[in-house]
């Protein structure tokens, strides 16, 4: 069943068409995808729409639609779609059927403190400025951009940027009086089978335009990556057990990855140059404090940022900021002060370098693993494999990769060494040597 059909200023949804079809004794056979009709109304466009829907088995419905919609168009050029449906259904006296499929929502979900436009994003200008220009340059009937790949360490805002891109494109579609592209958000690890991938693409097929965000896209295996590549390259998708690929019109794929090296080579080639997000600087994080929805003193802001800026990831700052808001409100304060920030830091046992207890436990685990080399067995480093570290500290491997390892590496306390795995840097030994077992 089609999801949307644009018809001379009218929008016919799947529900409306289904109810219309249900009112006949010989329902026509509908194809799996809809058709885009020229926004300028004409009887020919209605005829084309009917031919695409294949009303050959029910010609009286085709004739009635052409006659009745043409009459309605003369009376009102741009009626609301719901009013058009009500009018059509009342003409055919078709009862409303419960349980009819709902039109997929295209709205992008944002948290209350998240920016919604590229202008509000406030950082990563090397990525946002060309994106904004490309979106403003859209005209005609195109409401999506070329496929984009966002890369960089965890916590820099790749997911948020993808949502902002989708929202900006939807705003542009409104300006152009075109249907808004539907936003579909998925996680690579959850697309672990052909059936799971097919289910998502079925949503894309039914939309007139769509933006498909695949977070951690490097988690897709070879078979699934190949199917996604065909969709990106040719605008077609090979559904399971289907002989011919199905067209997927006007679909933009946004991929995000923290591990570019693991991405399938075909997807690397198709995405081309990626948009690499950079860690935010201290000067970029300071003004962010004033945009998080609760007043904070300059002294409190300085103290808070001093424990977060090394990672360059705004999520660290936002998490601590929320706790500071709760502590300030509990004390009856109308702003976050430096003493409030200090109390939060002490409660979470965050030291002067921004490390948490779980971070220090990783350092301790590695301090217990001195490595030696050569015939004389000279000391080489403190190091071990990622699996060993997670086993000793009882850390979930994904949590270690997403939060702990980036935090330690961004502070130049952890590095990767050939033949060892993870190793403490000289800086880590200097700052945290007191954690070494006696």
Coordinates of C-alpha atoms in Angstrom, one line a residue:
X1 CA 0.0 0.0 0.0
X2 CA 1.3 3.4 -0.8
X3 CA 2.1 5.8 2.0
X4 CA 1.8 9.2 0.3
X5 CA 0.7 10.3 -3.1
X6 CA 1.1 13.9 -4.1
X7 CA -1.8 15.0 -6.3
X8 CA -2.2 18.6 -7.5
X9 CA -1.9 20.3 -4.1
X10 CA -3.6 17.4 -2.4
X11 CA -1.9 14.7 -0.3
X12 CA -3.6 11.3 -0.5
X13 CA -2.5 9.0 2.3
X14 CA -2.5 5.2 2.5
X15 CA -5.4 5.4 4.9
X16 CA -7.5 7.5 2.6
X17 CA -6.8 5.3 -0.4
X18 CA -7.5 2.1 1.6
X19 CA -10.8 3.4 2.8
X20 CA -11.7 4.5 -0.7
X21 CA -10.8 1.0 -2.0
X22 CA -12.7 -0.7 0.7
X23 CA -15.9 1.0 -0.4
X24 CA -15.9 -0.9 -3.7
X25 CA -16.9 -4.4 -4.4
X26 CA -13.8 -5.1 -6.6
X27 CA -10.8 -3.5 -4.9
X28 CA -8.0 -2.7 -7.3
X29 CA -4.5 -4.2 -7.0
X30 CA -2.2 -1.6 -5.5
X31 CA 1.6 -1.6 -6.1
X32 CA 4.1 -1.5 -3.1
X33 CA 5.2 2.1 -3.9
X34 CA 3.4 5.3 -4.8
X35 CA 4.0 7.9 -7.5
X36 CA 5.1 11.5 -7.4
X37 CA 2.7 13.7 -9.3
X38 CA 3.5 17.2 -10.6
X39 CA 2.3 19.7 -8.0
X40 CA 0.5 21.6 -10.7
X41 CA -3.0 20.2 -10.9
X42 CA -4.4 18.8 -14.1
X43 CA -6.7 16.0 -15.2
X44 CA -3.8 14.3 -16.8
X45 CA -2.0 14.1 -13.5
X46 CA -5.0 12.4 -12.0
X47 CA -5.1 10.0 -14.9
X48 CA -1.4 9.2 -14.5
X49 CA -1.9 8.6 -10.8
X50 CA -4.7 6.2 -11.4
X51 CA -2.7 4.3 -14.1
X52 CA 0.2 3.9 -11.6
X53 CA -2.2 2.5 -9.1
X54 CA -3.5 0.1 -11.7
X55 CA -7.3 0.5 -11.5
X56 CA -7.7 -1.7 -14.5
X57 CA -9.8 -4.2 -12.5
X58 CA -12.1 -1.4 -11.2
X59 CA -12.5 1.3 -13.9
X60 CA -15.5 2.9 -12.2
X61 CA -13.3 3.9 -9.3
X62 CA -10.8 5.5 -11.6
X63 CA -13.5 7.4 -13.5
X64 CA -15.1 8.6 -10.2
X65 CA -11.8 9.8 -8.8
X66 CA -11.0 11.8 -12.0
X67 CA -14.4 13.4 -12.0
X68 CA -14.8 14.1 -8.3
X69 CA -11.2 15.3 -7.7
X70 CA -11.3 17.6 -10.7
X71 CA -14.5 19.1 -9.4
X72 CA -13.0 19.6 -6.0
X73 CA -9.9 21.2 -7.4
X74 CA -11.9 23.9 -9.2
X75 CA -13.7 24.7 -5.9
X76 CA -10.6 24.8 -3.7
X77 CA -7.0 24.7 -4.9
X78 CA -5.3 23.6 -1.7
X79 CA -7.7 22.0 0.8
X80 CA -6.3 20.3 3.9
X81 CA -5.6 16.6 3.2
X82 CA -7.9 15.5 6.0
X83 CA -10.7 17.6 4.6
X84 CA -10.2 16.1 1.2
X85 CA -10.4 12.6 2.7
X86 CA -13.5 13.4 4.6
X87 CA -15.1 14.8 1.4
X88 CA -14.1 11.8 -0.7
X89 CA -15.3 9.3 1.8
X90 CA -18.6 11.1 2.3
X91 CA -19.1 11.0 -1.4
X92 CA -18.7 7.3 -1.4
X93 CA -20.4 6.9 2.0
X94 CA -17.5 4.6 3.0
X95 CA -17.5 3.8 6.7
X96 CA -14.3 4.5 8.7
X97 CA -12.5 1.2 9.3
X98 CA -10.7 0.8 12.7
X99 CA -7.2 -0.5 12.7
X100 CA -6.3 1.1 9.3
X101 CA -2.5 1.6 8.9
X102 CA -1.3 4.9 10.2
X103 CA 0.9 7.3 8.2
X104 CA 4.5 7.1 9.5
X105 CA 5.6 10.2 11.4
X106 CA 8.4 12.3 9.9
X107 CA 9.0 14.3 13.1
X108 CA 12.5 14.4 14.5
X109 CA 12.7 13.9 18.3
X110 CA 14.9 16.3 20.3
X111 CA 15.5 16.6 24.0
X112 CA 14.5 19.8 25.6
X113 CA 18.0 21.2 25.9
X114 CA 19.2 20.1 22.4
X115 CA 19.7 22.5 19.5
X116 CA 17.5 22.0 16.5
X117 CA 19.2 24.0 13.7
X118 CA 22.7 24.1 12.4
X119 CA 22.9 27.7 13.5
X120 CA 22.2 26.7 17.1
X121 CA 24.6 23.7 17.0
X122 CA 27.4 26.2 17.8
X123 CA 30.5 24.1 16.9
X124 CA 31.9 21.9 14.1
X125 CA 31.7 24.9 11.7
X126 CA 33.9 23.0 9.1
X127 CA 31.0 20.6 8.8
X128 CA 27.9 22.7 9.5
X129 CA 28.7 25.6 7.1
X130 CA 28.9 23.6 3.9
X131 CA 25.8 21.6 5.0
X132 CA 23.8 24.7 5.6
X133 CA 24.8 26.1 2.1
X134 CA 23.9 22.8 0.4
X135 CA 20.5 22.8 2.1
X136 CA 19.7 26.4 1.2
X137 CA 20.7 25.6 -2.4
X138 CA 18.0 22.9 -2.8
X139 CA 15.2 23.8 -5.2
X140 CA 12.8 22.2 -7.6
X141 CA 11.5 18.8 -6.3
X142 CA 14.6 17.6 -4.4
X143 CA 14.5 17.7 -0.6
X144 CA 17.5 15.5 0.3
X145 CA 21.2 15.8 0.0
X146 CA 23.9 13.4 -1.1
X147 CA 24.7 10.7 1.4
X148 CA 26.8 11.8 4.3
X149 CA 29.2 9.9 6.7
X150 CA 29.9 11.4 10.1
X151 CA 33.1 10.2 11.8
X152 CA 34.9 10.9 15.1
X153 CA 35.2 9.7 18.7
X154 CA 32.1 9.0 20.8
X155 CA 30.3 11.9 22.4
X156 CA 31.0 14.6 19.9
X157 CA 27.4 14.9 18.7
X158 CA 27.2 12.8 15.5
X159 CA 23.7 11.5 16.4
X160 CA 22.5 15.0 17.2
X161 CA 24.0 16.5 14.0
X162 CA 22.2 13.8 11.9
X163 CA 18.9 14.8 13.5
X164 CA 19.6 18.5 12.9
X165 CA 20.4 17.8 9.2
X166 CA 17.0 15.9 8.9
X167 CA 15.2 18.8 10.7
X168 CA 16.8 21.4 8.5
X169 CA 15.8 19.4 5.4
X170 CA 12.2 19.2 6.6
X171 CA 12.2 23.0 7.1
X172 CA 13.5 23.5 3.6
X173 CA 10.8 21.2 2.2
X174 CA 8.2 23.4 3.8
X175 CA 9.7 26.4 2.2
X176 CA 9.6 24.7 -1.2
X177 CA 6.0 23.5 -0.5
X178 CA 7.1 19.9 -0.9
X179 CA 6.4 16.8 1.3
X180 CA 8.7 16.6 4.3
X181 CA 11.2 13.8 4.1
X182 CA 10.6 11.0 6.7
X183 CA 13.4 10.6 9.3
X184 CA 14.2 6.9 10.1
X185 CA 16.7 6.3 12.9
X186 CA 18.4 3.0 13.3
X187 CA 21.4 1.4 15.1
X188 CA 23.9 -0.7 13.1
X189 CA 24.1 -3.4 15.7
X190 CA 20.3 -3.9 15.7
X191 CA 20.4 -4.4 11.9
X192 CA 21.7 -7.9 12.4
X193 CA 19.7 -9.8 9.7
X194 CA 18.3 -9.4 6.2
X195 CA 14.8 -9.4 7.6
X196 CA 15.6 -6.6 10.0
X197 CA 17.1 -4.5 7.2
X198 CA 14.2 -5.3 4.9
X199 CA 11.7 -4.1 7.6
X200 CA 13.4 -0.7 7.8
X201 CA 13.7 -0.2 4.0
X202 CA 10.0 -1.0 3.6
X203 CA 9.4 2.3 5.5
X204 CA 11.7 4.1 3.1
X205 CA 9.9 2.7 0.1
X206 CA 6.6 4.0 1.2
X207 CA 7.8 7.6 1.7
X208 CA 8.1 10.2 -1.0
X209 CA 11.4 11.2 0.4
X210 CA 13.4 9.9 3.4
X211 CA 16.5 10.4 5.5
X212 CA 17.9 7.1 6.9
X213 CA 20.3 7.5 9.8
X214 CA 22.4 4.4 10.6
X215 CA 24.4 4.9 13.8
X216 CA 27.6 2.9 14.2
X217 CA 27.2 1.8 10.5
X218 CA 30.5 -0.1 10.7
X219 CA 28.6 -2.8 12.6
X220 CA 26.8 -3.9 9.4
X221 CA 28.2 -7.2 8.0
X222 CA 29.3 -7.7 4.5
X223 CA 26.0 -8.9 3.1
X224 CA 24.0 -6.1 4.7
X225 CA 26.6 -3.5 3.7
X226 CA 26.3 -4.6 0.1
X227 CA 22.5 -4.2 0.1
X228 CA 22.8 -0.7 1.6
X229 CA 25.4 0.1 -1.0
X230 CA 23.0 -0.7 -3.8
X231 CA 20.4 1.5 -2.3
X232 CA 22.9 4.4 -2.0
X233 CA 24.4 3.9 -5.5
X234 CA 21.4 3.1 -7.6
X235 CA 18.3 4.1 -5.5
X236 CA 17.2 0.5 -5.6
X237 CA 17.0 -2.2 -2.9
X238 CA 17.0 -6.0 -3.3
X239 CA 14.4 -7.3 -0.8
X240 CA 14.8 -10.9 0.4
X241 CA 13.3 -13.4 -2.0
X242 CA 12.7 -10.7 -4.6
X243 CA 14.0 -11.2 -8.2
X244 CA 14.2 -7.5 -9.0
X245 CA 15.4 -4.6 -6.8
X246 CA 12.7 -2.2 -5.7
X247 CA 13.1 1.6 -6.3
X248 CA 13.7 3.7 -3.2
X249 CA 13.1 7.2 -4.4
X250 CA 14.7 10.3 -2.9
X251 CA 16.5 8.5 0.0
X252 CA 19.5 10.1 1.8
X253 CA 21.6 7.8 4.0
X254 CA 23.5 9.4 6.9
X255 CA 26.0 7.1 8.5
X256 CA 27.8 7.6 11.8
X257 CA 30.8 5.7 13.0
X258 CA 33.4 5.7 15.7
X259 CA 35.5 3.1 13.9
X260 CA 36.0 4.1 10.3
X261 CA 38.5 1.3 9.8
X262 CA 35.8 -1.3 10.3
X263 CA 33.4 0.2 7.7
X264 CA 32.9 -2.0 4.6
X265 CA 35.1 -0.8 1.7
X266 CA 32.1 -0.5 -0.6
X267 CA 30.4 1.9 1.8
X268 CA 33.6 3.9 2.2
X269 CA 33.8 4.4 -1.6
X270 CA 30.2 5.4 -1.9
X271 CA 30.2 7.9 1.0
X272 CA 33.4 9.4 -0.3
X273 CA 34.9 12.1 1.9
X274 CA 33.5 11.9 5.4
X275 CA 32.6 14.8 7.8
X276 CA 35.0 14.2 10.7
X277 CA 33.8 15.9 13.9
X278 CA 36.6 17.3 16.0
X279 CA 36.8 17.5 19.8
X280 CA 35.5 20.8 21.1
X281 CA 38.1 23.2 22.6
X282 CA 37.9 24.7 26.1
X283 CA 36.9 28.0 24.5
X284 CA 34.0 26.3 22.7
X285 CA 32.8 24.4 25.8
X286 CA 32.7 27.5 28.0
X287 CA 29.8 29.3 26.2
X288 CA 27.9 26.0 25.9
X289 CA 27.3 26.2 29.7
X290 CA 25.1 29.3 29.1
X291 CA 22.9 27.4 26.6
X292 CA 21.9 24.5 28.8
X293 CA 18.7 26.0 30.2
X294 CA 19.8 27.0 33.7
X295 CA 21.9 30.0 35.0
X296 CA 25.5 29.3 36.1
X297 CA 28.1 31.7 37.4
X298 CA 31.3 32.4 35.5
X299 CA 33.3 30.7 38.4
X300 CA 31.0 27.7 38.3
X301 CA 31.3 27.4 34.6
X302 CA 35.2 27.6 34.7
X303 CA 35.3 24.9 37.4
X304 CA 32.9 22.6 35.5
X305 CA 34.7 23.0 32.1
X306 CA 38.1 22.4 33.8
X307 CA 37.1 18.8 34.5
X308 CA 35.6 18.1 31.0
X309 CA 37.5 20.0 28.3
X310 CA 40.3 17.4 27.8
X311 CA 37.9 15.0 26.1
X312 CA 36.4 17.7 23.9
X313 CA 33.1 15.8 24.2
X314 CA 30.0 18.0 25.2
X315 CA 28.2 15.0 26.6
X316 CA 30.5 14.9 29.7
X317 CA 29.7 18.6 30.4
X318 CA 26.0 18.1 29.9
X319 CA 25.8 15.1 32.2
X320 CA 27.6 17.0 35.0
X321 CA 25.6 20.1 34.3
X322 CA 22.3 18.2 34.9
X323 CA 23.5 17.0 38.3
X324 CA 24.6 20.6 39.1
X325 CA 21.1 21.8 38.3
X326 CA 19.6 19.2 40.6
X327 CA 21.9 20.1 43.5
X328 CA 21.3 23.9 43.0
X329 CA 17.5 23.4 43.0
X330 CA 17.7 21.2 46.1
X331 CA 19.6 24.0 47.9
X332 CA 17.0 26.5 46.8
X333 CA 19.4 28.4 44.5
X334 CA 18.4 30.0 41.2
X335 CA 21.9 29.5 39.6
X336 CA 24.7 27.1 39.7
X337 CA 27.6 28.4 41.8
X338 CA 31.2 27.1 42.1
X339 CA 30.5 25.5 45.5
X340 CA 27.6 23.6 43.9
X341 CA 29.9 22.3 41.1
X342 CA 32.5 21.3 43.7
X343 CA 30.0 19.3 45.7
X344 CA 28.9 17.5 42.5
X345 CA 32.5 16.7 41.6
X346 CA 33.2 15.4 45.1
X347 CA 30.0 13.3 45.1
X348 CA 31.0 11.6 41.9
X349 CA 34.7 11.4 43.0
X350 CA 35.9 13.2 39.9
X351 CA 39.5 14.2 40.4
X352 CA 41.4 17.3 39.1
X353 CA 42.0 15.6 35.7
X354 CA 38.4 14.7 35.2
X355 CA 38.7 11.0 35.9
X356 CA 36.0 8.9 37.6
X357 CA 36.6 5.9 39.9
X358 CA 36.0 3.5 37.0
X359 CA 38.7 5.3 35.0
X360 CA 41.2 4.9 37.8
X361 CA 40.3 1.3 38.2
X362 CA 41.5 0.8 34.6
X363 CA 44.8 2.5 35.4
X364 CA 45.2 0.2 38.4
X365 CA 44.5 -2.9 36.3
X366 CA 47.2 -1.8 33.8
X367 CA 49.7 -0.9 36.6
X368 CA 49.4 -4.6 37.7
X369 CA 50.6 -5.7 34.2
X370 CA 54.2 -4.6 33.7
X371 CA 55.6 -5.7 30.4
X372 CA 59.3 -6.6 29.8
X373 CA 61.2 -7.3 26.6
X374 CA 64.6 -8.4 25.3
X375 CA 67.0 -10.9 26.7
X376 CA 67.6 -8.8 29.8
X377 CA 63.9 -8.5 30.3
X378 CA 64.0 -4.7 30.6
X379 CA 60.8 -2.9 31.6
X380 CA 58.8 -1.8 28.5
X381 CA 55.5 -0.5 29.7
X382 CA 52.3 -1.2 31.7
X383 CA 49.8 -2.8 29.4
X384 CA 47.4 -5.5 28.5
X385 CA 44.6 -6.4 26.2
X386 CA 41.2 -4.7 26.1
X387 CA 39.5 -8.0 27.0
X388 CA 41.8 -8.5 30.1
X389 CA 41.1 -4.9 31.3
X390 CA 37.4 -5.3 30.9
X391 CA 37.4 -8.7 32.7
X392 CA 39.5 -7.4 35.7
X393 CA 37.4 -4.2 36.1
X394 CA 34.1 -5.9 35.3
X395 CA 33.4 -3.3 32.7
X396 CA 31.1 -3.9 29.8
X397 CA 33.2 -3.8 26.7
X398 CA 30.9 -1.4 24.8
X399 CA 30.9 1.0 27.8
X400 CA 34.7 0.8 27.9
X401 CA 35.0 1.6 24.2
X402 CA 32.4 4.3 24.2
X403 CA 33.3 6.2 27.4
X404 CA 36.3 5.1 29.4
X405 CA 38.8 4.5 26.7
X406 CA 38.1 7.8 24.9
X407 CA 38.3 9.7 28.2
X408 CA 41.7 8.2 29.0
X409 CA 43.0 8.6 25.5
X410 CA 41.8 12.2 25.2
X411 CA 43.8 13.1 28.3
X412 CA 46.9 11.3 26.8
X413 CA 46.9 8.7 29.6
X414 CA 46.3 5.7 27.4
X415 CA 47.7 4.6 24.1
X416 CA 47.8 1.5 21.8
X417 CA 51.1 -0.4 21.4
X418 CA 51.9 -3.1 19.0
X419 CA 52.2 -6.5 20.6
X420 CA 50.7 -5.2 23.9
X421 CA 47.3 -3.7 23.3
X422 CA 46.5 -0.9 25.6
X423 CA 49.4 0.7 27.5
X424 CA 49.8 3.6 30.0
X425 CA 51.6 6.6 28.7
X426 CA 54.5 8.2 30.6
X427 CA 52.1 11.0 31.5
X428 CA 49.8 8.5 33.2
X429 CA 52.7 7.0 35.1
X430 CA 53.8 10.5 36.2
X431 CA 50.3 11.7 37.3
X432 CA 48.9 8.4 38.7
X433 CA 52.0 6.5 39.7
X434 CA 50.7 6.5 43.3
X435 CA 48.1 3.9 42.2
X436 CA 50.9 1.3 41.5
X437 CA 50.7 -1.6 43.8
X438 CA 53.5 -1.7 46.4

